[in-house]
C-alpha atoms as a PDB file:
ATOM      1  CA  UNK A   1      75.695 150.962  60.573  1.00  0.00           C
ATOM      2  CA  UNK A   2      76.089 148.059  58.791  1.00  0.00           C
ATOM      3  CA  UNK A   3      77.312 148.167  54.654  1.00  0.00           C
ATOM      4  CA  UNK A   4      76.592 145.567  52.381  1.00  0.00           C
ATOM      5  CA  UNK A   5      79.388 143.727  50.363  1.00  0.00           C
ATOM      6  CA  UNK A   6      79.423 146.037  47.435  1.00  0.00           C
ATOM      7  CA  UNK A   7      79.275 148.953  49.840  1.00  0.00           C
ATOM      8  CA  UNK A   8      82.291 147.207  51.555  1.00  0.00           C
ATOM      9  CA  UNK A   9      84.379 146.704  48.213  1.00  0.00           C
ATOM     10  CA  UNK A  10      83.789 150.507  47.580  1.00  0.00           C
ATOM     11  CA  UNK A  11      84.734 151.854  50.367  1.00  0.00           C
ATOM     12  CA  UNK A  12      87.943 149.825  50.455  1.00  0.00           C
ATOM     13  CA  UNK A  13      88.770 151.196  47.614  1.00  0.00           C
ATOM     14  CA  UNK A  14      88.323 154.848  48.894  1.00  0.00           C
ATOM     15  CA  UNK A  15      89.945 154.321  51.724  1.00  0.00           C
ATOM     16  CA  UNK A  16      92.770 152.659  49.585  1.00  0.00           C
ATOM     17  CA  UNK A  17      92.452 155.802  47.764  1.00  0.00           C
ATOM     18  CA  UNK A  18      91.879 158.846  50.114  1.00  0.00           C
ATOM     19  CA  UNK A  19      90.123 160.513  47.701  1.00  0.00           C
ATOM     20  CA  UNK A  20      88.962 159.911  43.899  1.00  0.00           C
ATOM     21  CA  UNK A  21      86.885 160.974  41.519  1.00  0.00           C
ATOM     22  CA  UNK A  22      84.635 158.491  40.260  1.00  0.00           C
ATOM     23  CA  UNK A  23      86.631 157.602  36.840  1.00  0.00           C
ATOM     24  CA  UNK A  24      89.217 155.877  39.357  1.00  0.00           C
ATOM     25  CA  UNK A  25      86.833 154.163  42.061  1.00  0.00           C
ATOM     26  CA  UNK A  26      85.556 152.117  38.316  1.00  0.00           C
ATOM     27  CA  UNK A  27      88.979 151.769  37.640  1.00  0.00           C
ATOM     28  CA  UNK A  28      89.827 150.317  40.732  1.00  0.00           C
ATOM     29  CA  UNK A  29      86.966 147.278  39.564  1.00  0.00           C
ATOM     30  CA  UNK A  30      88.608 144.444  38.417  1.00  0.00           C
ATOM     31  CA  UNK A  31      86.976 143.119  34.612  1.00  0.00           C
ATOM     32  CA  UNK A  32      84.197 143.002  34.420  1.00  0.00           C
ATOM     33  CA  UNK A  33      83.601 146.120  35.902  1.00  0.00           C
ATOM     34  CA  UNK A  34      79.718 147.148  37.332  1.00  0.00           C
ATOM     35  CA  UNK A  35      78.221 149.422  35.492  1.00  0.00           C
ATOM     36  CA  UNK A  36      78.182 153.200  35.595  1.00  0.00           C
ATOM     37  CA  UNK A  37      74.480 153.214  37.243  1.00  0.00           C
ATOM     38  CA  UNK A  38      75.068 150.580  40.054  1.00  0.00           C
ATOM     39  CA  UNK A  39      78.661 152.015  41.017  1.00  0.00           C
ATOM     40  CA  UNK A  40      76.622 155.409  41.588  1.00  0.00           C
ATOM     41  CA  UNK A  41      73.643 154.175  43.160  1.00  0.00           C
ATOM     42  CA  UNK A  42      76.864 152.834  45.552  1.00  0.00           C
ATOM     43  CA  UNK A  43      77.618 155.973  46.282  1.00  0.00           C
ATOM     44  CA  UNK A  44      74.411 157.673  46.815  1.00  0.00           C
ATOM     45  CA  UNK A  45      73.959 154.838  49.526  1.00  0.00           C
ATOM     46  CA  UNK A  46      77.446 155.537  51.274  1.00  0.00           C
ATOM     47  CA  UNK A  47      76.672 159.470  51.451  1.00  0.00           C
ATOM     48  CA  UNK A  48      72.800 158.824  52.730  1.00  0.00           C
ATOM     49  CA  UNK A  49      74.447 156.549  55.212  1.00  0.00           C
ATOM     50  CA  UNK A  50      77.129 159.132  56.265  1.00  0.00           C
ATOM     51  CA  UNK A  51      80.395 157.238  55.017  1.00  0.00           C
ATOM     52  CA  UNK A  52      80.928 159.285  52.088  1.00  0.00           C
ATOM     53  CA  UNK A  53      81.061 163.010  51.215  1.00  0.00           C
ATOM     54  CA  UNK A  54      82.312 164.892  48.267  1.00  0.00           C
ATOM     55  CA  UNK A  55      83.876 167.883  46.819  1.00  0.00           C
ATOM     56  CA  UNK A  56      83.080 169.945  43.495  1.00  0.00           C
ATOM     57  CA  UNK A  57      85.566 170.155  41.307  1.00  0.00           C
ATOM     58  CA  UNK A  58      83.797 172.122  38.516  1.00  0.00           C
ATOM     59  CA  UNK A  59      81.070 169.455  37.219  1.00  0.00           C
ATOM     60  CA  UNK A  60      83.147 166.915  38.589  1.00  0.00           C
ATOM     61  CA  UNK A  61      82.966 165.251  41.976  1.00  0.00           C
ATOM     62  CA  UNK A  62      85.874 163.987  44.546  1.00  0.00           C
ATOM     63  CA  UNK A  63      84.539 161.519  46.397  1.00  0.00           C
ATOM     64  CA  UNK A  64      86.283 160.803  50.383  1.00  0.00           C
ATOM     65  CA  UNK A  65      85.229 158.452  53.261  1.00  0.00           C
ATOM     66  CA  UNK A  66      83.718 160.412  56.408  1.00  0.00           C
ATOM     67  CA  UNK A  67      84.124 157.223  58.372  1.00  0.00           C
ATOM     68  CA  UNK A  68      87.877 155.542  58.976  1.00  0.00           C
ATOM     69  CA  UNK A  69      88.372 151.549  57.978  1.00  0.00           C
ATOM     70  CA  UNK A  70      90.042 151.305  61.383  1.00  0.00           C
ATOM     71  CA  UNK A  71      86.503 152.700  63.318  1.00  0.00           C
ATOM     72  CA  UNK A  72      84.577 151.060  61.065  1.00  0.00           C
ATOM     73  CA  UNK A  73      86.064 147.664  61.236  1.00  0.00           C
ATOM     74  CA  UNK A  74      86.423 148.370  64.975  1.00  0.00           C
ATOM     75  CA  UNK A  75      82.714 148.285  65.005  1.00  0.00           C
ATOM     76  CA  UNK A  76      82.047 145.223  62.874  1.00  0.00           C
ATOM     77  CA  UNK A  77      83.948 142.737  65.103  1.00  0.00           C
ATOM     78  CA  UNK A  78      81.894 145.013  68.248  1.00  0.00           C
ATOM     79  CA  UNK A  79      79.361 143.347  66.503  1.00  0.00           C
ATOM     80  CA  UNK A  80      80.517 139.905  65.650  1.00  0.00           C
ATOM     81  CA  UNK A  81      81.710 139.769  68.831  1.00  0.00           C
ATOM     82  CA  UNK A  82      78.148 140.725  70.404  1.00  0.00           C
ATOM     83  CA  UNK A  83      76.502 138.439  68.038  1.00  0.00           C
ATOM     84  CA  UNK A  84      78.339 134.910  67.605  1.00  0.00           C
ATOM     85  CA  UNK A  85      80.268 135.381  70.888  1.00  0.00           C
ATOM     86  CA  UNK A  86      77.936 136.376  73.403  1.00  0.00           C
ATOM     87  CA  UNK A  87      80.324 139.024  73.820  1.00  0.00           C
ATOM     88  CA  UNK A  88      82.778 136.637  74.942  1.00  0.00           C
ATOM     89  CA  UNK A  89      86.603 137.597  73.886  1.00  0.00           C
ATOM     90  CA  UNK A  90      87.321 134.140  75.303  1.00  0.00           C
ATOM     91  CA  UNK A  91      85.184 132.480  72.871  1.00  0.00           C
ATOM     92  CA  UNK A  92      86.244 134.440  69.949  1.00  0.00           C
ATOM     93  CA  UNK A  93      90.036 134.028  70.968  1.00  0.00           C
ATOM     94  CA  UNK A  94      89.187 130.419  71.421  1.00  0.00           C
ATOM     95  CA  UNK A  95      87.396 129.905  68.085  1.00  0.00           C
ATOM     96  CA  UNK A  96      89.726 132.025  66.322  1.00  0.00           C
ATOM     97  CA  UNK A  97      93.108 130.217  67.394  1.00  0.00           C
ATOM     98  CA  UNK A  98      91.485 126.606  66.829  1.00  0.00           C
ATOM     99  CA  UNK A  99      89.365 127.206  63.730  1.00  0.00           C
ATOM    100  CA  UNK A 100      91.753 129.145  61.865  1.00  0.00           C
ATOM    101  CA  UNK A 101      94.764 127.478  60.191  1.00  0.00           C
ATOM    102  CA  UNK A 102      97.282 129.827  62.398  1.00  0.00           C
ATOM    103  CA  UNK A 103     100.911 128.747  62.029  1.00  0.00           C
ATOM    104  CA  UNK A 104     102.845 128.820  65.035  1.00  0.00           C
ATOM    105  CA  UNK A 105     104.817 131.387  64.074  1.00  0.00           C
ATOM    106  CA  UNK A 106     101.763 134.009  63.956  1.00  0.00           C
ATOM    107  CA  UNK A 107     100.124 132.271  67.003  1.00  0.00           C
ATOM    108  CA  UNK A 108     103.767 133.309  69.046  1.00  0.00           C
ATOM    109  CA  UNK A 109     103.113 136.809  67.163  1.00  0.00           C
ATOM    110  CA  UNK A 110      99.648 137.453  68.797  1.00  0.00           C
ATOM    111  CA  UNK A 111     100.865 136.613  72.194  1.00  0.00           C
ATOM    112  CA  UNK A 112     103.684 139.313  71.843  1.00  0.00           C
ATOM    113  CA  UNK A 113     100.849 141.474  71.082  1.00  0.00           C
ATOM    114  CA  UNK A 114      98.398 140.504  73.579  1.00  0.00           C
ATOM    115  CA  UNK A 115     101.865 140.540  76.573  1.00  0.00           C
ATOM    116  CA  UNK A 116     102.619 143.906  75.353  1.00  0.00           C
ATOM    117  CA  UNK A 117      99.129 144.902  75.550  1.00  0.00           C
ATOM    118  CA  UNK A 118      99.051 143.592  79.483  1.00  0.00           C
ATOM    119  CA  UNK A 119     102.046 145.369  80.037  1.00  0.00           C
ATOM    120  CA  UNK A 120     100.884 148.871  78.787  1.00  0.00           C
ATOM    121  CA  UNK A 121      97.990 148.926  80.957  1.00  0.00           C
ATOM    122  CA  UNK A 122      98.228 150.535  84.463  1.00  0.00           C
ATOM    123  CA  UNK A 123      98.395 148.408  87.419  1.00  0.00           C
ATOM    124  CA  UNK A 124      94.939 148.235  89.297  1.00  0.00           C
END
């Protein structure tokens, strides 16, 4: 499922967090800070949606993400992938290494990662 930007920002900052209550997810805002309302009606989104969940502590309540940033960044680029790619790693890697301004250092990282990656796999 997909999260809008505000979603996005709030959950980054739960994940950042592991767990708040909500006085430090508006903390976590940089000035101006949304108000009270919208950073709740956040909230009640992410747990309808099944990203968030929350314990009682007294009247209180400790907000935590149900859903990892790695899984669900994992399925975002499934989708850009599916979607501007045509599901093509060879076009993303392609548009991705000459539309980005990659230095050659990093570029020389990413093919350490990708050899190591080929390596690790089993022979077929």
């Amino acid at each position: 499922m997909q999260l809008t930007k505000s979603e996005e920002q709030l959950m980054t900052y739960l994940w950042k967090m592991g767990k708040a209550f909500f006085k430090e997810l508006k903390e976590a805002y940089p000035d101006p800070k949304p108000a009270t309302t919208t950073i709740n009606t956040f909230l009640k989104k992410l747990i309808e949606k099944g990203f968030v969940d929350y314990e009682l502590h007294g009247n209180s309540r400790k907000y935590y993400p149900l859903v990892s940033k790695e899984h669900y960044f994992s399925k975002h680029m499934k989708g850009l992938l599916k979607n501007f790619f045509n599901n093509s790693v060879e076009q993303f890697g392609s548009f991705f290494t000459k539309e980005m301004d990659i230095s050659d250092k990093d570029l020389k990282k990413l093919r350490k990662i990708v050899d190591e990656k080929i390596k690790s796999r089993p022979n077929d």
